mmCIF file of C-alpha atoms in Angstrom:
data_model
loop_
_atom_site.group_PDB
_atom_site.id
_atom_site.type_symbol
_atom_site.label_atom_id
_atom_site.label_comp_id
_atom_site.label_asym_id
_atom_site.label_seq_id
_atom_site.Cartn_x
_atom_site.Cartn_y
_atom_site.Cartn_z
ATOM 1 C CA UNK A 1 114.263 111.413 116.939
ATOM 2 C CA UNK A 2 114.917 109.486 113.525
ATOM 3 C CA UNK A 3 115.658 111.331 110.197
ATOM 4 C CA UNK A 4 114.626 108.477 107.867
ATOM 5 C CA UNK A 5 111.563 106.527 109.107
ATOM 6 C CA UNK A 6 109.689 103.644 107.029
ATOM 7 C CA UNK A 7 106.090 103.363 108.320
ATOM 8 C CA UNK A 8 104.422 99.930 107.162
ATOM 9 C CA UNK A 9 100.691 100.751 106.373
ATOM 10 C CA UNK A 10 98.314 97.924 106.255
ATOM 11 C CA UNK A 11 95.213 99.501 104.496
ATOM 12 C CA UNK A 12 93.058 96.161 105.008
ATOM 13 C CA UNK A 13 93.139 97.002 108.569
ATOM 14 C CA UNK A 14 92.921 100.520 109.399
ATOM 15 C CA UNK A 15 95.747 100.890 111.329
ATOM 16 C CA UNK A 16 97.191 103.599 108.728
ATOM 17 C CA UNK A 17 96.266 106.903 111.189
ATOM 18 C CA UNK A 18 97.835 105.792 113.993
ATOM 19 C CA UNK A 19 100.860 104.808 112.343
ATOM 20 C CA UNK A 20 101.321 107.314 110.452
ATOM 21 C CA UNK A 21 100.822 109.863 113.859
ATOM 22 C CA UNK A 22 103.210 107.496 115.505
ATOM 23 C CA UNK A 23 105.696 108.732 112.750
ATOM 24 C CA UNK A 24 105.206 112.137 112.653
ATOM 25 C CA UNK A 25 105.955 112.172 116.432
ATOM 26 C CA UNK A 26 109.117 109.789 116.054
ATOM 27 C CA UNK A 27 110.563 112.356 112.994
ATOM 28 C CA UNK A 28 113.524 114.982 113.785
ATOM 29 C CA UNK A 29 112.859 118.733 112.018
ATOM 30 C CA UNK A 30 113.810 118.324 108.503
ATOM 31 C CA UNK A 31 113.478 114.498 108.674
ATOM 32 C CA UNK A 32 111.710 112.153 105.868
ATOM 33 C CA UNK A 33 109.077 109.838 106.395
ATOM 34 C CA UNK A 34 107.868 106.886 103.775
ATOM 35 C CA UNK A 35 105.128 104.826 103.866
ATOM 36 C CA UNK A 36 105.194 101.732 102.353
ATOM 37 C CA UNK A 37 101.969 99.267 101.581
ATOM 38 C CA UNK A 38 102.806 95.683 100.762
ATOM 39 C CA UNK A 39 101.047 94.127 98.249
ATOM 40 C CA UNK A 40 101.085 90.454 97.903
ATOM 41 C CA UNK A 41 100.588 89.628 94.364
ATOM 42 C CA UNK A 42 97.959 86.128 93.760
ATOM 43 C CA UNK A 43 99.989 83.328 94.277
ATOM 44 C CA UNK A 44 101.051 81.709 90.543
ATOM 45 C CA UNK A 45 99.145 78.640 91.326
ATOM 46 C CA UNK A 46 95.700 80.557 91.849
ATOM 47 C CA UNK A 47 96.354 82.763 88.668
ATOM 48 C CA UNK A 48 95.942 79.849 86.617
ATOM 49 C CA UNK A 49 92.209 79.995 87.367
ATOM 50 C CA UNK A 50 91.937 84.227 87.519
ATOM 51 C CA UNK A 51 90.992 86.177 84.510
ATOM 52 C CA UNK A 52 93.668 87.502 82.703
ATOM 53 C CA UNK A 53 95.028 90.557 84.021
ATOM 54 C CA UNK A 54 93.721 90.218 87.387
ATOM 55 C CA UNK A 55 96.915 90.547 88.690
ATOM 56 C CA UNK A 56 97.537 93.970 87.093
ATOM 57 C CA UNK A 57 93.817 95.295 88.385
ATOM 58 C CA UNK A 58 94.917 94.328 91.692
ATOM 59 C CA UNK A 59 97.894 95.931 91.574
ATOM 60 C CA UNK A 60 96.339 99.187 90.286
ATOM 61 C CA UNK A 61 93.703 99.150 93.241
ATOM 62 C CA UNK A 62 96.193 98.906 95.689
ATOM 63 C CA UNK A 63 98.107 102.075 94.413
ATOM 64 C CA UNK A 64 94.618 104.359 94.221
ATOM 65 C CA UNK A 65 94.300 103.137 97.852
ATOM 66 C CA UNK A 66 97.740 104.217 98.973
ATOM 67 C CA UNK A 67 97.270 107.346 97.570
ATOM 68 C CA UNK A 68 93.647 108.295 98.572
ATOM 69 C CA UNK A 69 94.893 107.248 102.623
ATOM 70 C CA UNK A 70 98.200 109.737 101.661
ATOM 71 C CA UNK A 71 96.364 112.683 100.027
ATOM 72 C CA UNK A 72 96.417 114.715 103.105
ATOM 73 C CA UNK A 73 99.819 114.071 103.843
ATOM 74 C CA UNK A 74 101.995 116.156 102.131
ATOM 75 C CA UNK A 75 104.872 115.493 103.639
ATOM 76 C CA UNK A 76 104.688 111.931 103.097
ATOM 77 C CA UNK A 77 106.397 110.092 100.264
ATOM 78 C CA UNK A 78 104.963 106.331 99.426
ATOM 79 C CA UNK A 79 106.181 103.096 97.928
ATOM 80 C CA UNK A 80 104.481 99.652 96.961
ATOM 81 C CA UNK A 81 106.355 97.104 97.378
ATOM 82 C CA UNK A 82 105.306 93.628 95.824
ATOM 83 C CA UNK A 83 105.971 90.324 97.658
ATOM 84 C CA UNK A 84 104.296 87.400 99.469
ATOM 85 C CA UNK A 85 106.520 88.321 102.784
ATOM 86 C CA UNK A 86 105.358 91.737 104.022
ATOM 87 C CA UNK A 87 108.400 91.171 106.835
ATOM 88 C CA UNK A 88 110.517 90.239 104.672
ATOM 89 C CA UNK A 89 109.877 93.461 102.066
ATOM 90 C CA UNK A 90 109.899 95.763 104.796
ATOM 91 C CA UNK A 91 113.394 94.466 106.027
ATOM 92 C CA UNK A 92 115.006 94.962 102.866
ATOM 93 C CA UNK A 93 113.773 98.243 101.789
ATOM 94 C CA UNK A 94 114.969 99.635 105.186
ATOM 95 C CA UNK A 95 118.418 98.020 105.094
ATOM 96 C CA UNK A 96 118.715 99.044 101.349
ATOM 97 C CA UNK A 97 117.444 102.580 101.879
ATOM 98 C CA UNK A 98 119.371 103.980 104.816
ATOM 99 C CA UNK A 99 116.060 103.899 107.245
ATOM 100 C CA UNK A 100 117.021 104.367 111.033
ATOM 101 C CA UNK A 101 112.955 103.775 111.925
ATOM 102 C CA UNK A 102 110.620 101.541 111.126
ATOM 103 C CA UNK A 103 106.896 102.294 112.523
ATOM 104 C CA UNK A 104 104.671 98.946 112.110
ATOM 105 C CA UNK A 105 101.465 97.463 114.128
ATOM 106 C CA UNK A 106 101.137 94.462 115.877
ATOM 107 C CA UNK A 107 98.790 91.698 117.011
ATOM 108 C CA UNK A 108 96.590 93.219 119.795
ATOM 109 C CA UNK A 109 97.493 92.391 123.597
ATOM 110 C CA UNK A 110 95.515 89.717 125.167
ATOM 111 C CA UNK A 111 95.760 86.041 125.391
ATOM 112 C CA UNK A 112 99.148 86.330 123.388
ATOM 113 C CA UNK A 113 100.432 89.319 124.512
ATOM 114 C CA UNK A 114 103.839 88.142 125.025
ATOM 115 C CA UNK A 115 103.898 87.713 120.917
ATOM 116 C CA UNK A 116 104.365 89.636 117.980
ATOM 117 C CA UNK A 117 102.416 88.796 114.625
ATOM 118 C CA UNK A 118 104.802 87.141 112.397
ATOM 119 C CA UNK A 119 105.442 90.458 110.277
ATOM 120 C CA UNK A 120 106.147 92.366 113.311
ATOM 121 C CA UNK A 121 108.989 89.640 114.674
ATOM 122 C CA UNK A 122 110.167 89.234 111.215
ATOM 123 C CA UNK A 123 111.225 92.740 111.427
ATOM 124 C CA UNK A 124 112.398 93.298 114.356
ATOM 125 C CA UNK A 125 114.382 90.503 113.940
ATOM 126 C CA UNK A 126 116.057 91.034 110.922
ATOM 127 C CA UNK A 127 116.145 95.138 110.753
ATOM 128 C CA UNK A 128 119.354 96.999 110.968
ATOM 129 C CA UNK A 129 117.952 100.259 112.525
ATOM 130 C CA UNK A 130 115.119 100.725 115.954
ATOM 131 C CA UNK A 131 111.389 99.557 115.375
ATOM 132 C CA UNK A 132 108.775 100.836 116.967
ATOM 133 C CA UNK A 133 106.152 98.125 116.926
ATOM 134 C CA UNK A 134 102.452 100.155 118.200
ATOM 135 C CA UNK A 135 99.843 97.794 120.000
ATOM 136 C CA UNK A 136 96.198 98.767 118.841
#
């Protein structure tokens, strides 16, 4: 059992639930989960041709959307983290924060079942604490 999980949530693809159950089951009594959404900000050369504040609006959406998937989970605390490397985010938060978990999804077996998605490897690559990578 873990005291101090990070569970990556990817809201785009619904893979939030069993994550976060994943998590709940990994957690010690009195232990803390946190789940983190990364949000990749548009790339500077594409804001050149966005509206202004675009940027911001996406931002904001992707906070209400955290939040609405967290409501019922009181015991949950969340962070946003911003950068065009979800692996690389992940990594250092956990290695920053004192996490001894980290919960994240991966590619779905089949024709390249013996590989992780490129987040997923990332991580478990460069992590200092266990990962527990779920296949959906």
């Amino acid at each position: 059992m873990y005291k101090n999980i990070l569970v990556a949530l990817s809201l785009e693809h619904g893979i939030s639930e069993h994550a976060l159950a994943a998590s709940h089951a990994l957690v010690s009594e009195g232990g803390k989960i946190t789940a983190a959404h990364i949000h990749e900000p548009p790339n500077r050369q594409i804001m050149y041709y966005m509206d202004e504040g675009i940027a911001e609006k996406s931002l904001q959406k992707a906070k209400a959307r955290l939040a609405e998937r967290l409501k019922s989970e009181t015991e949950v605390s969340s962070i946003l983290l911003e950068s065009q490397s979800a692996g690389r985010a992940i990594t250092e938060y956990a290695n920053k924060h004192g996490i001894d978990c980290i919960v994240l999804a991966s590619h779905k077996p089949g024709m390249k079942e013996f590989f992780l998605g490129s987040t997923a490897a990332l991580v478990v690559r460069h992590a200092q604490c266990s990962v527990h990578v779920l296949r959906l």
